Coordinates of C-alpha atoms in Angstrom, one line a residue:
M1 CA -118.5 -326.0 124.4
A2 CA -119.2 -322.8 122.7
L3 CA -117.8 -322.2 119.3
P4 CA -114.9 -319.5 119.1
E5 CA -116.1 -316.2 117.8
Q6 CA -116.0 -315.9 114.0
G7 CA -115.0 -313.0 111.8
V8 CA -114.1 -311.7 108.3
L9 CA -110.9 -309.8 107.5
L10 CA -110.4 -307.7 104.4
Y11 CA -107.3 -305.9 103.2
Y12 CA -105.1 -304.9 100.2
K13 CA -101.8 -303.6 99.6
F14 CA -100.2 -302.2 96.5
V15 CA -96.6 -303.0 96.6
T16 CA -93.9 -304.3 94.1
L17 CA -93.4 -308.2 95.1
P18 CA -90.0 -309.5 94.2
D19 CA -91.1 -313.0 94.1
P20 CA -95.0 -313.4 93.7
E21 CA -95.0 -317.2 93.8
A22 CA -93.0 -317.2 97.1
T23 CA -95.5 -314.7 98.5
R24 CA -98.4 -317.0 97.4
N25 CA -96.8 -320.0 99.0
W26 CA -96.4 -318.0 102.2
F27 CA -99.9 -316.9 102.3
E28 CA -101.1 -320.4 101.5
R29 CA -99.0 -321.9 104.4
S30 CA -100.0 -319.0 106.8
C31 CA -103.8 -319.3 106.2
S32 CA -104.0 -323.0 105.9
S33 CA -102.2 -323.5 109.4
L34 CA -104.8 -321.1 110.8
A35 CA -107.9 -322.8 109.1
L36 CA -108.8 -319.6 107.3
L37 CA -111.1 -319.8 104.2
G38 CA -111.6 -317.3 101.4
R39 CA -109.9 -315.7 98.4
I40 CA -106.4 -314.3 98.2
R41 CA -105.1 -312.7 95.0
I42 CA -101.4 -312.4 94.6
A43 CA -100.0 -310.1 91.8
P44 CA -96.6 -308.7 90.9
G45 CA -98.0 -305.4 92.1
G46 CA -99.6 -306.4 95.4
V47 CA -102.1 -308.6 97.4
N48 CA -105.9 -308.5 97.8
V49 CA -107.3 -310.5 100.7
T50 CA -110.8 -311.8 101.8
V51 CA -110.7 -314.4 104.4
G52 CA -112.8 -315.7 107.3
G53 CA -112.3 -317.9 110.4
S54 CA -112.0 -317.6 114.2
M55 CA -111.3 -314.1 115.5
E56 CA -108.3 -315.6 117.2
S57 CA -106.9 -316.9 114.0
L58 CA -107.6 -313.6 112.0
R59 CA -105.8 -311.6 114.5
E60 CA -102.8 -314.1 114.4
H61 CA -102.8 -313.7 110.7
I62 CA -102.8 -309.8 110.9
D63 CA -99.8 -310.0 113.3
A64 CA -98.1 -312.3 110.9
V65 CA -98.7 -310.0 107.8
A66 CA -97.9 -306.7 109.6
G67 CA -94.7 -308.3 110.7
Q68 CA -93.6 -308.6 107.1
E69 CA -91.7 -305.4 105.9
L70 CA -93.5 -305.4 102.6
F71 CA -96.9 -305.1 104.0
Q72 CA -96.4 -302.6 106.7
G73 CA -99.1 -299.9 106.7
C74 CA -101.7 -302.3 105.6
D75 CA -105.4 -301.1 106.5
F76 CA -106.8 -304.4 108.0
K77 CA -110.7 -304.4 108.1
L78 CA -111.6 -307.0 110.7
A79 CA -115.3 -307.7 111.5
A80 CA -117.0 -310.2 114.0
C81 CA -119.8 -312.0 112.3
S82 CA -121.4 -315.4 112.2
R83 CA -120.4 -318.2 110.0
P84 CA -122.2 -318.8 106.6
M85 CA -125.6 -320.2 107.0
D86 CA -124.7 -323.5 105.1
R87 CA -122.3 -324.9 102.6
D88 CA -124.1 -323.7 99.5
A89 CA -124.0 -320.1 100.9
A90 CA -120.3 -320.4 101.6
A91 CA -119.5 -321.7 98.2
S92 CA -121.5 -318.9 96.5
C93 CA -119.0 -316.4 97.7
G94 CA -115.8 -318.5 97.9
F95 CA -115.9 -319.3 101.7
D96 CA -115.8 -323.0 101.5
S97 CA -112.2 -323.4 100.8
L98 CA -108.9 -321.4 100.6
S99 CA -108.2 -320.0 97.3
V100 CA -104.8 -318.5 96.8
R101 CA -104.1 -317.4 93.3
L102 CA -101.4 -315.7 91.2
V103 CA -103.0 -313.0 89.0
E104 CA -101.8 -310.2 86.9
E105 CA -103.2 -307.4 88.9
I106 CA -105.1 -307.4 92.2
V107 CA -107.8 -305.3 90.7
T108 CA -108.2 -305.0 86.8
L109 CA -109.4 -301.6 85.4
G110 CA -109.2 -303.0 82.0
V111 CA -106.9 -300.6 80.3
F112 CA -103.4 -301.1 79.0
P113 CA -101.1 -300.1 80.2
S114 CA -102.5 -299.7 83.7
P115 CA -102.3 -296.1 85.2
S116 CA -99.5 -295.4 87.6
L117 CA -100.7 -295.5 91.2
A118 CA -98.3 -292.7 92.0
N119 CA -100.9 -290.5 90.3
A120 CA -103.8 -291.8 92.3
G121 CA -106.2 -289.3 93.9
K122 CA -105.6 -288.0 97.2
H123 CA -106.7 -290.2 100.2
L124 CA -109.4 -288.7 102.5
S125 CA -110.3 -290.0 105.9
P126 CA -114.0 -290.7 106.4
E127 CA -114.1 -287.5 108.5
Q128 CA -112.3 -285.6 105.7
F129 CA -114.6 -287.0 103.1
H130 CA -117.7 -286.1 105.2
G131 CA -116.4 -282.7 105.8
M132 CA -115.7 -281.9 102.1
L133 CA -119.4 -282.9 101.5
D134 CA -120.5 -280.6 104.4
Q135 CA -118.4 -277.8 103.0
A136 CA -119.5 -278.3 99.4
G137 CA -123.2 -278.4 100.6
N138 CA -122.8 -275.2 102.5
L139 CA -121.7 -273.4 99.2
K140 CA -125.0 -274.7 97.6
Q141 CA -123.6 -274.4 94.1
S142 CA -120.6 -276.5 94.5
N143 CA -117.9 -277.4 92.0
A144 CA -117.7 -280.9 93.5
V145 CA -119.2 -284.2 92.1
V146 CA -119.5 -287.6 93.9
L147 CA -118.6 -290.6 91.7
D148 CA -119.6 -294.2 92.7
A149 CA -116.9 -296.6 91.4
R150 CA -118.7 -299.7 92.2
N151 CA -120.6 -302.1 89.9
I152 CA -124.6 -301.8 89.5
Y153 CA -125.5 -304.6 91.7
E154 CA -123.6 -302.9 94.5
T155 CA -125.1 -299.5 94.0
R156 CA -128.7 -300.8 93.9
I157 CA -128.8 -301.4 97.7
G158 CA -126.8 -298.4 99.1
K159 CA -125.1 -295.1 98.0
F160 CA -124.0 -291.6 99.1
C161 CA -126.7 -289.0 99.1
P162 CA -124.7 -285.7 99.0
P163 CA -126.2 -282.4 100.0
P164 CA -128.3 -280.4 97.2
G165 CA -126.2 -278.8 94.7
I166 CA -123.5 -281.5 94.5
A167 CA -123.8 -283.7 91.4
F168 CA -124.0 -287.5 92.0
L169 CA -122.7 -289.7 89.3
D170 CA -123.7 -293.4 89.2
P171 CA -122.1 -295.0 86.0
K172 CA -124.3 -298.0 86.4
I173 CA -121.5 -300.3 85.1
R174 CA -121.8 -304.1 84.8
Q175 CA -118.2 -304.7 85.9
Y176 CA -115.2 -302.6 87.0
S177 CA -113.5 -302.9 83.7
D178 CA -116.3 -300.9 82.0
L179 CA -115.5 -297.8 84.2
P180 CA -112.7 -296.3 82.0
A181 CA -115.0 -296.2 78.9
W182 CA -117.7 -294.4 81.1
I183 CA -115.0 -292.0 82.2
D184 CA -113.9 -291.3 78.7
E185 CA -117.6 -290.7 77.6
H186 CA -118.5 -288.5 80.6
A187 CA -115.2 -286.5 80.7
E188 CA -117.0 -283.2 80.5
Q189 CA -118.8 -283.9 83.8
L190 CA -115.5 -284.4 85.5
R191 CA -113.5 -281.7 83.9
N192 CA -112.4 -279.0 86.3
K193 CA -114.4 -280.4 89.1
S194 CA -113.6 -281.7 92.5
V195 CA -114.2 -285.5 92.0
L196 CA -114.9 -287.3 95.4
M197 CA -114.8 -291.2 94.5
Y198 CA -115.8 -294.1 96.8
C199 CA -116.1 -297.7 96.4
T200 CA -116.8 -300.7 98.8
G201 CA -113.3 -301.0 100.5
G202 CA -111.2 -298.4 98.7
V203 CA -109.0 -300.7 96.4
R204 CA -111.0 -300.0 93.1
C205 CA -110.7 -296.3 93.6
E206 CA -106.9 -296.5 93.6
M207 CA -106.6 -297.3 89.8
A208 CA -109.8 -295.5 88.8
S209 CA -108.7 -292.2 90.4
A210 CA -105.3 -292.4 88.8
Y211 CA -107.0 -293.0 85.3
I212 CA -109.1 -289.9 85.7
R213 CA -106.0 -287.7 86.7
S214 CA -104.1 -289.3 83.8
K215 CA -106.4 -287.2 81.5
G216 CA -104.6 -284.0 82.1
E217 CA -104.4 -280.9 84.2
E218 CA -108.1 -280.2 84.1
F219 CA -108.7 -283.4 86.0
E220 CA -106.1 -283.0 88.8
N221 CA -108.6 -282.5 91.8
V222 CA -109.5 -286.1 92.4
Y223 CA -110.0 -287.6 95.9
Q224 CA -110.8 -291.1 97.1
L225 CA -112.4 -292.2 100.3
S226 CA -109.7 -294.1 102.2
G227 CA -110.9 -297.6 103.3
G228 CA -114.1 -297.1 101.3
I229 CA -117.7 -297.4 102.6
Q230 CA -116.5 -299.9 105.1
R231 CA -114.5 -297.3 107.0
Y232 CA -117.0 -294.5 106.6
L233 CA -119.7 -296.6 108.3
E234 CA -117.3 -297.4 111.2
A235 CA -116.8 -293.5 111.6
F236 CA -120.4 -292.7 111.1
P237 CA -122.3 -295.6 112.4
E238 CA -125.8 -293.8 111.9
G239 CA -124.9 -293.7 108.1
G240 CA -124.0 -290.1 107.6
Y241 CA -124.4 -289.2 103.9
F242 CA -124.4 -293.0 103.1
H243 CA -127.8 -294.5 102.8
G244 CA -128.8 -298.1 102.6
K245 CA -126.4 -301.1 102.9
N246 CA -122.7 -301.6 101.8
F247 CA -122.5 -304.7 99.4
V248 CA -119.6 -306.8 100.5
F249 CA -117.9 -309.8 98.8
D250 CA -118.0 -312.3 101.4
H251 CA -120.9 -314.5 102.9
R252 CA -122.4 -311.4 104.9
I253 CA -123.3 -310.0 101.4
S254 CA -124.3 -306.6 102.8
V255 CA -123.5 -304.4 105.9
P256 CA -126.1 -301.8 107.1
S257 CA -125.6 -298.7 109.2
L258 CA -127.5 -298.4 112.5
Q259 CA -130.3 -296.7 110.7
D260 CA -130.6 -299.8 108.2
K261 CA -132.5 -297.9 105.6
T262 CA -133.9 -299.9 102.6
V263 CA -133.0 -297.9 99.5
G264 CA -133.1 -300.8 96.9
C265 CA -136.3 -302.1 95.3
C266 CA -137.3 -305.1 93.5
Y267 CA -136.5 -304.8 89.8
S268 CA -139.9 -306.4 88.9
C269 CA -142.5 -304.9 91.1
K270 CA -140.5 -301.9 92.4
S271 CA -141.3 -302.5 96.1
P272 CA -138.7 -301.8 98.7
Y273 CA -136.3 -304.6 98.8
D274 CA -132.4 -305.1 99.2
D275 CA -131.9 -308.7 100.1
Y276 CA -129.4 -310.5 97.9
T277 CA -129.2 -313.6 100.0
P278 CA -130.9 -315.7 97.3
R279 CA -128.2 -314.8 94.9
L280 CA -130.5 -314.8 92.0
R281 CA -128.6 -314.1 88.6
C282 CA -129.5 -312.8 85.1
S283 CA -129.9 -315.7 82.7
M284 CA -127.9 -313.7 80.2
C285 CA -124.8 -312.1 81.8
R286 CA -125.0 -313.7 85.2
M287 CA -125.0 -310.4 87.0
L288 CA -127.0 -310.5 90.4
V289 CA -130.7 -309.6 90.1
L290 CA -132.6 -308.1 93.0
L291 CA -136.1 -309.6 93.1
C292 CA -138.3 -310.0 96.0
E293 CA -139.9 -313.1 97.2
S294 CA -143.0 -312.8 95.3
C295 CA -141.4 -311.9 92.0
K296 CA -138.4 -314.3 92.1
A297 CA -140.8 -317.1 90.8
S298 CA -140.7 -315.4 87.4
V299 CA -138.1 -317.4 85.3
P300 CA -135.8 -316.6 83.5
Y301 CA -134.4 -313.6 85.4
L302 CA -133.1 -310.5 83.5
C303 CA -131.1 -307.6 84.9
E304 CA -132.1 -304.2 83.9
L305 CA -129.1 -303.7 81.5
C306 CA -129.9 -306.8 79.5
A307 CA -133.6 -305.9 79.4
A308 CA -132.7 -302.3 78.3
N309 CA -130.5 -303.7 75.5
R310 CA -133.3 -305.8 74.3
H311 CA -131.6 -309.0 74.8
S312 CA -133.8 -312.2 74.3
S313 CA -135.6 -313.2 77.5
E314 CA -134.6 -316.8 76.8
P315 CA -131.7 -318.2 78.9
V316 CA -128.6 -319.3 77.0
E317 CA -128.9 -323.1 76.3
S318 CA -126.2 -325.6 75.7
G319 CA -125.4 -327.2 72.5
R320 CA -124.1 -326.0 69.1
D321 CA -127.5 -325.7 67.6
K322 CA -129.0 -323.5 70.3
C323 CA -126.1 -321.3 71.4
S324 CA -124.0 -318.9 69.5
K325 CA -121.3 -319.1 71.9
L326 CA -118.3 -321.6 71.7
R327 CA -118.6 -324.4 74.4
I328 CA -115.2 -325.1 75.9
L329 CA -114.5 -328.1 78.1
C330 CA -112.0 -327.2 80.7
L331 CA -109.4 -329.6 82.2
H332 CA -107.6 -328.6 85.5
G333 CA -104.1 -329.1 86.4
F334 CA -102.4 -331.7 88.6
R335 CA -103.5 -331.7 92.4
Q336 CA -106.3 -329.3 91.5
N337 CA -110.1 -329.6 90.9
A338 CA -112.8 -328.0 88.8
S339 CA -113.2 -325.2 91.4
N340 CA -109.6 -324.3 91.3
L341 CA -109.6 -323.9 87.6
K342 CA -112.8 -322.0 87.6
G343 CA -111.4 -319.5 89.9
R344 CA -108.1 -319.2 87.8
L345 CA -110.3 -318.6 84.8
A346 CA -112.8 -316.3 86.4
S347 CA -111.5 -313.0 84.8
L348 CA -111.0 -314.7 81.4
S349 CA -114.6 -316.3 81.4
K350 CA -116.0 -312.9 82.5
K351 CA -114.2 -311.0 79.8
L352 CA -115.2 -313.7 77.1
R353 CA -118.7 -314.2 78.3
R354 CA -120.3 -313.1 75.0
T355 CA -118.0 -315.5 73.1
A356 CA -117.5 -318.7 75.1
E357 CA -119.1 -320.8 77.6
F358 CA -116.6 -322.7 79.9
V359 CA -117.5 -326.1 81.4
F360 CA -115.4 -327.3 84.3
I361 CA -115.1 -330.9 85.5
D362 CA -113.1 -332.9 88.0
A363 CA -110.4 -335.5 86.8
P364 CA -111.2 -339.1 87.8
H365 CA -108.0 -339.9 89.8
E366 CA -108.3 -338.7 93.4
L367 CA -105.0 -337.8 95.2
P368 CA -103.9 -337.8 98.8
L369 CA -104.0 -334.6 100.8
L370 CA -100.5 -333.6 101.5
Y371 CA -98.8 -330.7 103.3
Q372 CA -95.1 -330.2 103.7
L373 CA -93.4 -330.0 106.9
L374 CA -90.8 -327.2 107.5
E375 CA -87.1 -328.1 108.3
D376 CA -87.8 -327.8 112.1
E377 CA -91.1 -329.7 111.6
T378 CA -93.0 -327.2 113.6
R379 CA -95.6 -326.6 111.0
R380 CA -99.2 -327.5 112.3
E381 CA -101.3 -329.8 110.3
P382 CA -104.0 -327.8 108.3
T383 CA -107.3 -327.7 110.1
A384 CA -109.4 -326.5 107.1
Q385 CA -112.0 -328.9 105.9
P386 CA -110.2 -331.1 103.3
H387 CA -111.3 -330.6 99.6
K388 CA -110.6 -333.4 97.2
K389 CA -107.8 -333.0 94.7
F390 CA -107.6 -334.7 91.4
A391 CA -105.3 -335.7 88.4
W392 CA -105.7 -336.9 84.9
L393 CA -102.5 -338.7 85.1
T394 CA -100.4 -340.0 88.2
D395 CA -97.2 -341.3 89.2
P396 CA -97.4 -345.0 89.6
D397 CA -94.9 -344.9 92.4
G398 CA -96.4 -341.9 94.1
P399 CA -98.7 -342.0 97.2
K400 CA -102.1 -343.2 96.7
A401 CA -105.4 -341.7 98.1
S402 CA -106.9 -343.6 101.0
T403 CA -108.8 -341.4 103.3
Q404 CA -109.5 -337.7 103.1
T405 CA -107.0 -336.8 105.8
W406 CA -103.9 -334.7 105.8
T407 CA -100.6 -336.5 105.3
P408 CA -97.3 -334.8 106.0
V409 CA -94.4 -334.8 103.7
Q410 CA -90.8 -333.7 104.1
K411 CA -90.0 -333.4 100.3
S412 CA -90.1 -330.0 98.7
F413 CA -92.0 -329.5 95.5
D414 CA -90.4 -331.4 92.5
P415 CA -90.6 -329.3 89.3
M416 CA -90.0 -332.2 87.2
Q417 CA -92.7 -334.4 88.7
Y418 CA -94.9 -334.3 85.7
Q419 CA -92.3 -336.4 83.7
K420 CA -93.2 -339.3 86.2
Q421 CA -97.0 -339.0 85.6
T422 CA -97.5 -341.8 83.3
S423 CA -100.3 -343.9 84.7
G424 CA -104.2 -343.6 84.6
W425 CA -104.7 -342.5 81.0
S426 CA -107.0 -345.4 80.1
E427 CA -109.4 -344.5 83.0
S428 CA -109.2 -340.8 82.1
W429 CA -110.0 -341.5 78.5
E430 CA -113.0 -343.7 79.4
Y431 CA -114.2 -340.8 81.8
L432 CA -113.7 -338.1 79.3
G433 CA -115.6 -340.1 76.7
Q434 CA -118.5 -340.3 79.0
V435 CA -118.3 -336.6 79.7
L436 CA -118.3 -335.8 76.0
A437 CA -121.4 -338.0 75.4
D438 CA -123.3 -336.8 78.4
R439 CA -122.5 -333.1 78.4
G440 CA -121.3 -332.3 75.0
P441 CA -121.0 -331.4 72.3
F442 CA -118.1 -329.1 72.7
D443 CA -116.4 -326.9 70.3
G444 CA -113.1 -327.2 71.9
V445 CA -111.1 -328.3 74.9
L446 CA -108.9 -325.9 77.3
G447 CA -106.3 -327.4 79.4
F448 CA -104.2 -325.8 82.2
S449 CA -100.8 -327.4 83.2
Q450 CA -101.4 -331.3 83.3
G451 CA -104.8 -330.5 81.9
A452 CA -103.1 -328.9 78.9
A453 CA -100.9 -332.2 78.4
V454 CA -104.2 -334.2 78.4
A455 CA -106.0 -331.8 76.1
A456 CA -103.0 -332.3 73.7
I457 CA -103.6 -336.0 73.8
L458 CA -107.3 -335.6 73.1
S459 CA -106.5 -333.5 70.1
S460 CA -104.2 -336.1 68.6
L461 CA -107.3 -338.4 68.5
K462 CA -109.2 -336.0 66.3
D463 CA -107.9 -337.4 62.9
A464 CA -108.7 -340.9 64.1
G465 CA -112.4 -339.8 64.5
L466 CA -112.3 -340.6 68.3
I467 CA -113.2 -337.1 69.3
D468 CA -115.2 -334.3 67.6
I469 CA -113.6 -330.9 68.5
K470 CA -112.7 -327.8 66.6
F471 CA -109.6 -326.7 68.6
V472 CA -107.6 -326.9 71.7
V473 CA -106.3 -324.2 74.0
L474 CA -103.2 -325.2 75.9
C475 CA -102.0 -323.1 78.8
S476 CA -98.7 -323.7 80.6
G477 CA -98.7 -327.0 78.9
F478 CA -96.0 -329.8 78.4
V479 CA -95.3 -332.9 76.4
S480 CA -96.7 -335.9 78.5
P481 CA -95.0 -339.3 78.0
V482 CA -98.5 -340.6 77.1
L483 CA -98.7 -338.1 74.1
E484 CA -95.2 -339.2 73.0
Q485 CA -96.7 -342.8 72.7
Q486 CA -99.8 -341.4 71.0
V487 CA -97.9 -339.3 68.4
L488 CA -95.4 -341.4 66.6
G489 CA -93.5 -338.7 64.8
G490 CA -96.3 -337.0 63.0
L491 CA -97.6 -333.5 63.8
I492 CA -101.1 -333.0 65.3
D493 CA -103.5 -331.6 62.7
C494 CA -105.9 -329.8 65.1
P495 CA -106.1 -325.7 65.4
S496 CA -104.3 -324.9 68.7
L497 CA -103.8 -321.9 70.9
H498 CA -100.7 -322.1 73.2
I499 CA -100.5 -319.6 76.0
F500 CA -97.4 -319.8 78.2
S501 CA -94.7 -317.6 79.8
G502 CA -92.1 -316.5 77.3
K503 CA -89.2 -316.2 79.7
T504 CA -87.2 -318.8 81.5
G505 CA -87.9 -318.7 85.2
N506 CA -91.3 -316.9 85.1
D507 CA -93.3 -319.9 85.4
R508 CA -91.6 -321.9 88.1
Q509 CA -93.8 -325.0 87.6
I510 CA -93.6 -325.6 83.8
A511 CA -90.6 -324.2 82.0
C512 CA -91.4 -322.3 78.9
T513 CA -89.2 -324.7 76.9
E514 CA -91.5 -327.5 77.8
S515 CA -94.5 -325.5 76.5
E516 CA -92.6 -324.6 73.4
R517 CA -91.9 -328.3 72.8
L518 CA -95.6 -329.0 73.1
A519 CA -96.3 -326.2 70.5
G520 CA -93.9 -328.0 68.2
K521 CA -96.1 -331.0 68.2
F522 CA -98.8 -329.1 66.2
R523 CA -98.9 -328.1 62.6
P524 CA -97.4 -324.5 62.2
G525 CA -100.1 -323.5 59.9
S526 CA -103.0 -324.0 62.3
R527 CA -101.4 -323.2 65.8
M528 CA -101.2 -319.7 67.4
V529 CA -98.8 -319.0 70.2
V530 CA -99.1 -316.3 72.9
R531 CA -96.2 -315.7 75.1
H532 CA -96.7 -313.7 78.1
D533 CA -94.5 -312.0 80.8
S534 CA -96.1 -313.7 83.9
G535 CA -96.0 -317.0 85.7
H536 CA -98.2 -320.1 86.0
I537 CA -101.5 -318.1 85.0
V538 CA -103.6 -317.3 82.1
P539 CA -103.2 -313.5 81.6
T540 CA -106.2 -311.3 80.6
R541 CA -104.6 -308.0 79.8
P542 CA -106.3 -306.4 76.8
D543 CA -103.4 -307.0 74.4
Y544 CA -103.6 -310.8 75.2
L545 CA -107.4 -310.8 75.0
E546 CA -107.3 -309.4 71.6
Q547 CA -105.1 -312.4 70.5
Y548 CA -107.4 -314.9 72.1
A549 CA -110.4 -313.3 70.4
E550 CA -108.5 -313.5 67.0
F551 CA -108.2 -317.2 67.5
F552 CA -111.7 -317.9 68.7
K553 CA -113.5 -315.8 66.0
K554 CA -112.3 -318.4 63.4
F555 CA -114.8 -320.9 65.0
L556 CA -117.9 -318.8 65.7

């Protein structure tokens, strides 16, 4: 029997969501029921979606989303393609599971406050964008410039080649949040010009174009390619002014035009090459490195930016004596796993990559796989491949994990369930002791939700000499009954950073009063509290990052 045709679906929508968590739950239910895998980011200001599955399921998902009033007008980019070659290939780009996360912004420009999208550059259809290049080229000495808003690893394998006389600006940025600084530094090249911006699928040009236009009247003429390179190649299959391949963020890695030109080259030997399939990464900054088959044997890998900045050619090693970074052990929340938390902290770890190394582990208690039936019990059992879920503490009267199959439940989410999670500490403590011995030493422990409750328990053992850490970071934490048993009246004497929502109702899983009560268990002189205006997340806006950095620099 032939397998159903597979595909990939990409889309985004900037729209104010009245209830981001309810939207997250809707997307998780919808995509799970259709066995879709990939990444979905939900923010108060919109959604950003990259998912794969059968073409039938993807079309069904498009109909469901388009039927929602909030998401009418979405530009759905649907392409037929084969499945990932293997599980490793799927995992490398987030296509081995479904990840639906609440974030602050669906795309982070790295400036605060974020520019108003009402001031974004005018959208040009692929035909209009192409026509402006034609027209500017005919003028020979044009006042137009073409600006590539992508990261350097994307620009290596494909780019627009405008007609002679039109300036082409390639910022060669390591990450998107570096773009505002480049724009500030090169403002004279954009002043009083018609700026034609493009990126992979269009989403990054929205904020970047608004940021340029926010600089004043001399920066008004900013345009963005609607739908990005993806839509341009559909309109101009032979490539038009775009040469090479379009880097994409799913298992396809890149999409060529019909001409399939190779414009990239091996960083080492400079021979023509544009294959990112091996997904080699710089040993310093973890950026993708383009090395041909002959040269990839050279270890460690270095990207051109790290090499140009004269970084050491030695890869970062673990251990306090060999690494100037802080090593932080990260503990996930209840019914999550190491991969879930790694995804939640991806933006944070990227922005603190020069300061900290984050190490993620699974908890020792495996949980049953549950899905909630709707009132009419019509919800289909999820058909996605089960991924194990874990906990540090469990409810002694709760369901036990037996087989890795889905179990339906009729109960809705109990926001007070963490008060019943009192079992399993002895096994978790034994397991964590082994992790500390085998993979340590660690400078600190970071915990999220139930992981924060457990990190607090660990910090209470510091005075007894049972654990050697310098600090703890507690995100959306609460006071576990196990901690109440450990700390009999005294305050915990361990430097602590507490990150949680500062307003009742924002975090719908752990009330801010619970996180405040946990902060009260630590000595005031050595604790730092960061209250944010978001939900059950770790925010990474610049104003919050400055506060985190202030805490971490005490231990570097």
